PDB file of N, CA and C in Angstrom:
ATOM      1  N   MET A 263       2.877  20.343  -5.753  1.00  0.00           N
ATOM      2  CA  MET A 263       3.950  19.238  -5.492  1.00  0.00           C
ATOM      3  C   MET A 263       5.378  19.719  -5.625  1.00  0.00           C
ATOM      4  N   ALA A 264       6.273  19.542  -4.720  1.00  0.00           N
ATOM      5  CA  ALA A 264       7.573  19.785  -4.770  1.00  0.00           C
ATOM      6  C   ALA A 264       8.365  18.908  -5.545  1.00  0.00           C
ATOM      7  N   GLU A 265       9.062  19.250  -6.230  1.00  0.00           N
ATOM      8  CA  GLU A 265      10.125  18.797  -7.082  1.00  0.00           C
ATOM      9  C   GLU A 265      11.143  18.006  -6.359  1.00  0.00           C
ATOM     10  N   ILE A 266      11.411  16.550  -6.523  1.00  0.00           N
ATOM     11  CA  ILE A 266      12.252  15.675  -5.866  1.00  0.00           C
ATOM     12  C   ILE A 266      13.496  15.921  -6.359  1.00  0.00           C
ATOM     13  N   THR A 267      14.691  16.262  -6.095  1.00  0.00           N
ATOM     14  CA  THR A 267      15.914  16.603  -6.932  1.00  0.00           C
ATOM     15  C   THR A 267      16.736  15.271  -6.397  1.00  0.00           C
ATOM     16  N   ALA A 268      17.651  15.029  -7.052  1.00  0.00           N
ATOM     17  CA  ALA A 268      18.684  14.140  -6.646  1.00  0.00           C
ATOM     18  C   ALA A 268      19.478  14.391  -5.731  1.00  0.00           C
ATOM     19  N   SER A 269      19.686  15.826  -5.482  1.00  0.00           N
ATOM     20  CA  SER A 269      20.539  16.105  -4.334  1.00  0.00           C
ATOM     21  C   SER A 269      19.564  16.141  -2.869  1.00  0.00           C
ATOM     22  N   LEU A 270      18.389  16.300  -3.005  1.00  0.00           N
ATOM     23  CA  LEU A 270      17.400  15.981  -2.023  1.00  0.00           C
ATOM     24  C   LEU A 270      17.517  14.527  -1.553  1.00  0.00           C
ATOM     25  N   VAL A 271      17.623  13.414  -2.547  1.00  0.00           N
ATOM     26  CA  VAL A 271      17.489  12.270  -2.337  1.00  0.00           C
ATOM     27  C   VAL A 271      18.895  11.909  -1.725  1.00  0.00           C
ATOM     28  N   LYS A 272      20.011  12.302  -2.158  1.00  0.00           N
ATOM     29  CA  LYS A 272      21.257  12.031  -1.688  1.00  0.00           C
ATOM     30  C   LYS A 272      21.427  12.305  -0.113  1.00  0.00           C
ATOM     31  N   GLU A 273      21.132  13.660   0.139  1.00  0.00           N
ATOM     32  CA  GLU A 273      21.051  14.253   1.323  1.00  0.00           C
ATOM     33  C   GLU A 273      20.135  13.346   2.228  1.00  0.00           C
ATOM     34  N   LEU A 274      19.087  13.066   2.048  1.00  0.00           N
ATOM     35  CA  LEU A 274      18.335  11.978   2.698  1.00  0.00           C
ATOM     36  C   LEU A 274      18.965  10.712   3.224  1.00  0.00           C
ATOM     37  N   ARG A 275      19.696  10.195   1.893  1.00  0.00           N
ATOM     38  CA  ARG A 275      20.188   8.866   2.046  1.00  0.00           C
ATOM     39  C   ARG A 275      21.384   8.878   3.120  1.00  0.00           C
ATOM     40  N   GLU A 276      22.041   9.939   2.972  1.00  0.00           N
ATOM     41  CA  GLU A 276      23.438  10.527   3.919  1.00  0.00           C
ATOM     42  C   GLU A 276      22.842  10.462   5.398  1.00  0.00           C
ATOM     43  N   ARG A 277      21.759  11.256   5.669  1.00  0.00           N
ATOM     44  CA  ARG A 277      21.323  11.337   6.976  1.00  0.00           C
ATOM     45  C   ARG A 277      20.785  10.189   7.550  1.00  0.00           C
ATOM     46  N   THR A 278      20.074   9.232   6.770  1.00  0.00           N
ATOM     47  CA  THR A 278      19.308   7.814   7.164  1.00  0.00           C
ATOM     48  C   THR A 278      19.964   6.691   6.886  1.00  0.00           C
ATOM     49  N   GLY A 279      20.741   6.532   5.849  1.00  0.00           N
ATOM     50  CA  GLY A 279      21.462   5.547   5.498  1.00  0.00           C
ATOM     51  C   GLY A 279      20.255   4.581   4.817  1.00  0.00           C
ATOM     52  N   ALA A 280      19.281   5.013   4.540  1.00  0.00           N
ATOM     53  CA  ALA A 280      18.066   4.373   3.633  1.00  0.00           C
ATOM     54  C   ALA A 280      18.468   4.124   2.338  1.00  0.00           C
ATOM     55  N   GLY A 281      17.740   3.332   1.497  1.00  0.00           N
ATOM     56  CA  GLY A 281      17.893   3.015   0.059  1.00  0.00           C
ATOM     57  C   GLY A 281      17.141   4.210  -0.564  1.00  0.00           C
ATOM     58  N   MET A 282      17.553   4.338  -1.700  1.00  0.00           N
ATOM     59  CA  MET A 282      17.445   5.428  -2.626  1.00  0.00           C
ATOM     60  C   MET A 282      15.698   5.607  -2.996  1.00  0.00           C
ATOM     61  N   MET A 283      15.156   4.444  -3.404  1.00  0.00           N
ATOM     62  CA  MET A 283      13.789   4.475  -3.591  1.00  0.00           C
ATOM     63  C   MET A 283      13.146   4.729  -2.219  1.00  0.00           C
ATOM     64  N   ASP A 284      13.492   4.225  -1.224  1.00  0.00           N
ATOM     65  CA  ASP A 284      12.665   4.667   0.144  1.00  0.00           C
ATOM     66  C   ASP A 284      12.955   6.026   0.516  1.00  0.00           C
ATOM     67  N   CYS A 285      14.066   6.775   0.186  1.00  0.00           N
ATOM     68  CA  CYS A 285      14.055   7.908   0.364  1.00  0.00           C
ATOM     69  C   CYS A 285      13.351   8.738  -0.590  1.00  0.00           C
ATOM     70  N   LYS A 286      13.363   8.546  -1.818  1.00  0.00           N
ATOM     71  CA  LYS A 286      12.548   9.118  -2.929  1.00  0.00           C
ATOM     72  C   LYS A 286      10.962   9.289  -2.402  1.00  0.00           C
ATOM     73  N   LYS A 287      10.539   8.249  -2.214  1.00  0.00           N
ATOM     74  CA  LYS A 287       9.387   7.842  -1.556  1.00  0.00           C
ATOM     75  C   LYS A 287       8.825   8.781  -0.436  1.00  0.00           C
ATOM     76  N   ALA A 288       9.686   8.609   0.515  1.00  0.00           N
ATOM     77  CA  ALA A 288       9.673   9.518   1.736  1.00  0.00           C
ATOM     78  C   ALA A 288       9.390  10.827   1.212  1.00  0.00           C
ATOM     79  N   LEU A 289      10.350  11.439   0.511  1.00  0.00           N
ATOM     80  CA  LEU A 289      10.369  12.703   0.252  1.00  0.00           C
ATOM     81  C   LEU A 289       8.929  13.190  -0.674  1.00  0.00           C
ATOM     82  N   THR A 290       8.595  12.304  -1.542  1.00  0.00           N
ATOM     83  CA  THR A 290       7.264  12.578  -2.261  1.00  0.00           C
ATOM     84  C   THR A 290       6.273  12.631  -1.256  1.00  0.00           C
ATOM     85  N   GLU A 291       6.112  12.016  -0.416  1.00  0.00           N
ATOM     86  CA  GLU A 291       5.099  11.934   0.596  1.00  0.00           C
ATOM     87  C   GLU A 291       5.126  13.183   1.562  1.00  0.00           C
ATOM     88  N   ALA A 292       6.279  13.521   1.750  1.00  0.00           N
ATOM     89  CA  ALA A 292       6.504  14.653   2.647  1.00  0.00           C
ATOM     90  C   ALA A 292       6.513  15.838   1.753  1.00  0.00           C
ATOM     91  N   ASN A 293       6.484  16.024   0.325  1.00  0.00           N
ATOM     92  CA  ASN A 293       6.326  17.147  -0.574  1.00  0.00           C
ATOM     93  C   ASN A 293       7.624  17.876  -0.290  1.00  0.00           C
ATOM     94  N   GLY A 294       8.897  17.233  -0.459  1.00  0.00           N
ATOM     95  CA  GLY A 294      10.188  17.498  -0.514  1.00  0.00           C
ATOM     96  C   GLY A 294      10.828  18.016   0.927  1.00  0.00           C
ATOM     97  N   ASP A 295      10.104  17.967   2.030  1.00  0.00           N
ATOM     98  CA  ASP A 295      10.643  18.382   3.295  1.00  0.00           C
ATOM     99  C   ASP A 295      11.300  17.327   4.069  1.00  0.00           C
ATOM    100  N   ILE A 296      12.609  17.558   3.891  1.00  0.00           N
ATOM    101  CA  ILE A 296      13.415  16.566   4.527  1.00  0.00           C
ATOM    102  C   ILE A 296      13.057  16.151   5.921  1.00  0.00           C
ATOM    103  N   GLU A 297      12.929  17.054   6.748  1.00  0.00           N
ATOM    104  CA  GLU A 297      12.770  16.881   8.364  1.00  0.00           C
ATOM    105  C   GLU A 297      11.353  15.909   8.452  1.00  0.00           C
ATOM    106  N   LEU A 298      10.406  16.256   7.681  1.00  0.00           N
ATOM    107  CA  LEU A 298       9.230  15.553   7.661  1.00  0.00           C
ATOM    108  C   LEU A 298       9.343  13.906   7.106  1.00  0.00           C
ATOM    109  N   ALA A 299      10.243  14.021   6.188  1.00  0.00           N
ATOM    110  CA  ALA A 299      10.690  12.642   5.425  1.00  0.00           C
ATOM    111  C   ALA A 299      11.186  11.825   6.622  1.00  0.00           C
ATOM    112  N   ILE A 300      12.168  12.364   7.358  1.00  0.00           N
ATOM    113  CA  ILE A 300      12.814  11.584   8.077  1.00  0.00           C
ATOM    114  C   ILE A 300      11.988  11.096   9.511  1.00  0.00           C
ATOM    115  N   GLU A 301      11.096  12.108   9.751  1.00  0.00           N
ATOM    116  CA  GLU A 301      10.134  11.561  10.876  1.00  0.00           C
ATOM    117  C   GLU A 301       9.315  10.594  10.520  1.00  0.00           C
ATOM    118  N   ASN A 302       8.867  10.560   9.004  1.00  0.00           N
ATOM    119  CA  ASN A 302       7.858   9.748   8.661  1.00  0.00           C
ATOM    120  C   ASN A 302       8.854   8.148   8.434  1.00  0.00           C
ATOM    121  N   MET A 303       9.989   8.244   8.031  1.00  0.00           N
ATOM    122  CA  MET A 303      10.588   7.249   8.069  1.00  0.00           C
ATOM    123  C   MET A 303      11.063   6.483   9.453  1.00  0.00           C
ATOM    124  N   ARG A 304      11.227   7.237  10.429  1.00  0.00           N
ATOM    125  CA  ARG A 304      11.601   6.875  11.743  1.00  0.00           C
ATOM    126  C   ARG A 304      10.024   6.034  12.009  1.00  0.00           C
ATOM    127  N   LYS A 305       9.042   6.606  12.099  1.00  0.00           N
ATOM    128  CA  LYS A 305       7.619   6.214  12.480  1.00  0.00           C
ATOM    129  C   LYS A 305       7.386   4.753  11.874  1.00  0.00           C
ATOM    130  N   SER A 306       7.778   4.672  10.315  1.00  0.00           N
ATOM    131  CA  SER A 306       7.450   3.415   9.617  1.00  0.00           C
ATOM    132  C   SER A 306       8.726   2.250   9.810  1.00  0.00           C
ATOM    133  N   GLY A 307       9.826   2.881  10.541  1.00  0.00           N
ATOM    134  CA  GLY A 307      10.926   1.953  10.839  1.00  0.00           C
ATOM    135  C   GLY A 307      11.876   1.846   9.660  1.00  0.00           C
ATOM    136  N   ALA A 308      11.739   2.360   8.557  1.00  0.00           N
ATOM    137  CA  ALA A 308      12.610   2.308   7.536  1.00  0.00           C
ATOM    138  C   ALA A 308      14.095   2.473   7.779  1.00  0.00           C
ATOM    139  N   ILE A 309      14.205   3.648   8.821  1.00  0.00           N
ATOM    140  CA  ILE A 309      15.423   3.974   8.953  1.00  0.00           C
ATOM    141  C   ILE A 309      16.252   2.878  10.013  1.00  0.00           C
ATOM    142  N   LYS A 310      15.466   2.363  10.935  1.00  0.00           N
ATOM    143  CA  LYS A 310      16.026   0.989  11.603  1.00  0.00           C
ATOM    144  C   LYS A 310      16.265  -0.323  10.714  1.00  0.00           C
ATOM    145  N   ALA A 311      15.446  -0.302   9.603  1.00  0.00           N
ATOM    146  CA  ALA A 311      15.701  -1.699   8.743  1.00  0.00           C
ATOM    147  C   ALA A 311      16.968  -1.308   7.900  1.00  0.00           C
ATOM    148  N   ALA A 312      17.241  -0.105   7.686  1.00  0.00           N
ATOM    149  CA  ALA A 312      18.435   0.172   6.679  1.00  0.00           C
ATOM    150  C   ALA A 312      19.705   0.112   7.575  1.00  0.00           C
ATOM    151  N   LYS A 313      19.498   0.527   8.937  1.00  0.00           N
ATOM    152  CA  LYS A 313      20.734   0.316   9.806  1.00  0.00           C
ATOM    153  C   LYS A 313      21.098  -1.174   9.923  1.00  0.00           C
ATOM    154  N   LYS A 314      20.191  -1.887  10.071  1.00  0.00           N
ATOM    155  CA  LYS A 314      20.309  -3.419  10.406  1.00  0.00           C
ATOM    156  C   LYS A 314      20.787  -4.073   9.256  1.00  0.00           C
ATOM    157  N   SER A 315      20.443  -3.553   7.854  1.00  0.00           N
ATOM    158  CA  SER A 315      20.878  -4.392   6.705  1.00  0.00           C
ATOM    159  C   SER A 315      22.625  -3.953   6.402  1.00  0.00           C
ATOM    160  N   ARG A 316      22.919  -2.761   6.809  1.00  0.00           N
ATOM    161  CA  ARG A 316      24.136  -2.266   6.751  1.00  0.00           C
ATOM    162  C   ARG A 316      25.061  -3.039   7.680  1.00  0.00           C
ATOM    163  N   GLN A 317      24.563  -3.275   9.057  1.00  0.00           N
ATOM    164  CA  GLN A 317      25.456  -4.040  10.170  1.00  0.00           C
ATOM    165  C   GLN A 317      25.533  -5.583   9.712  1.00  0.00           C
ATOM    166  N   ARG A 318      24.636  -6.212   9.103  1.00  0.00           N
ATOM    167  CA  ARG A 318      24.828  -7.416   8.440  1.00  0.00           C
ATOM    168  C   ARG A 318      25.413  -7.352   7.076  1.00  0.00           C
ATOM    169  N   GLY A 319      25.723  -6.550   6.806  1.00  0.00           N
ATOM    170  CA  GLY A 319      26.688  -6.609   5.491  1.00  0.00           C
ATOM    171  C   GLY A 319      26.098  -6.951   4.031  1.00  0.00           C
ATOM    172  N   CYS A 320      24.644  -6.654   4.118  1.00  0.00           N
ATOM    173  CA  CYS A 320      24.020  -6.814   2.721  1.00  0.00           C
ATOM    174  C   CYS A 320      24.197  -5.899   1.913  1.00  0.00           C
TER     175      CYS A 320
END
């Protein structure tokens, strides 16, 4: 199992706009692979949800 560092979580947050816990969960499931984490988040709809919440000002 890959170590999930704060810098990995930060990079994923910057690239997706998703929340910290969502990013950490996605990275854990993808064993630290950012590209796979992004792909999985797209499939689950987490990226779209994060963008909508930012647009609404939540």
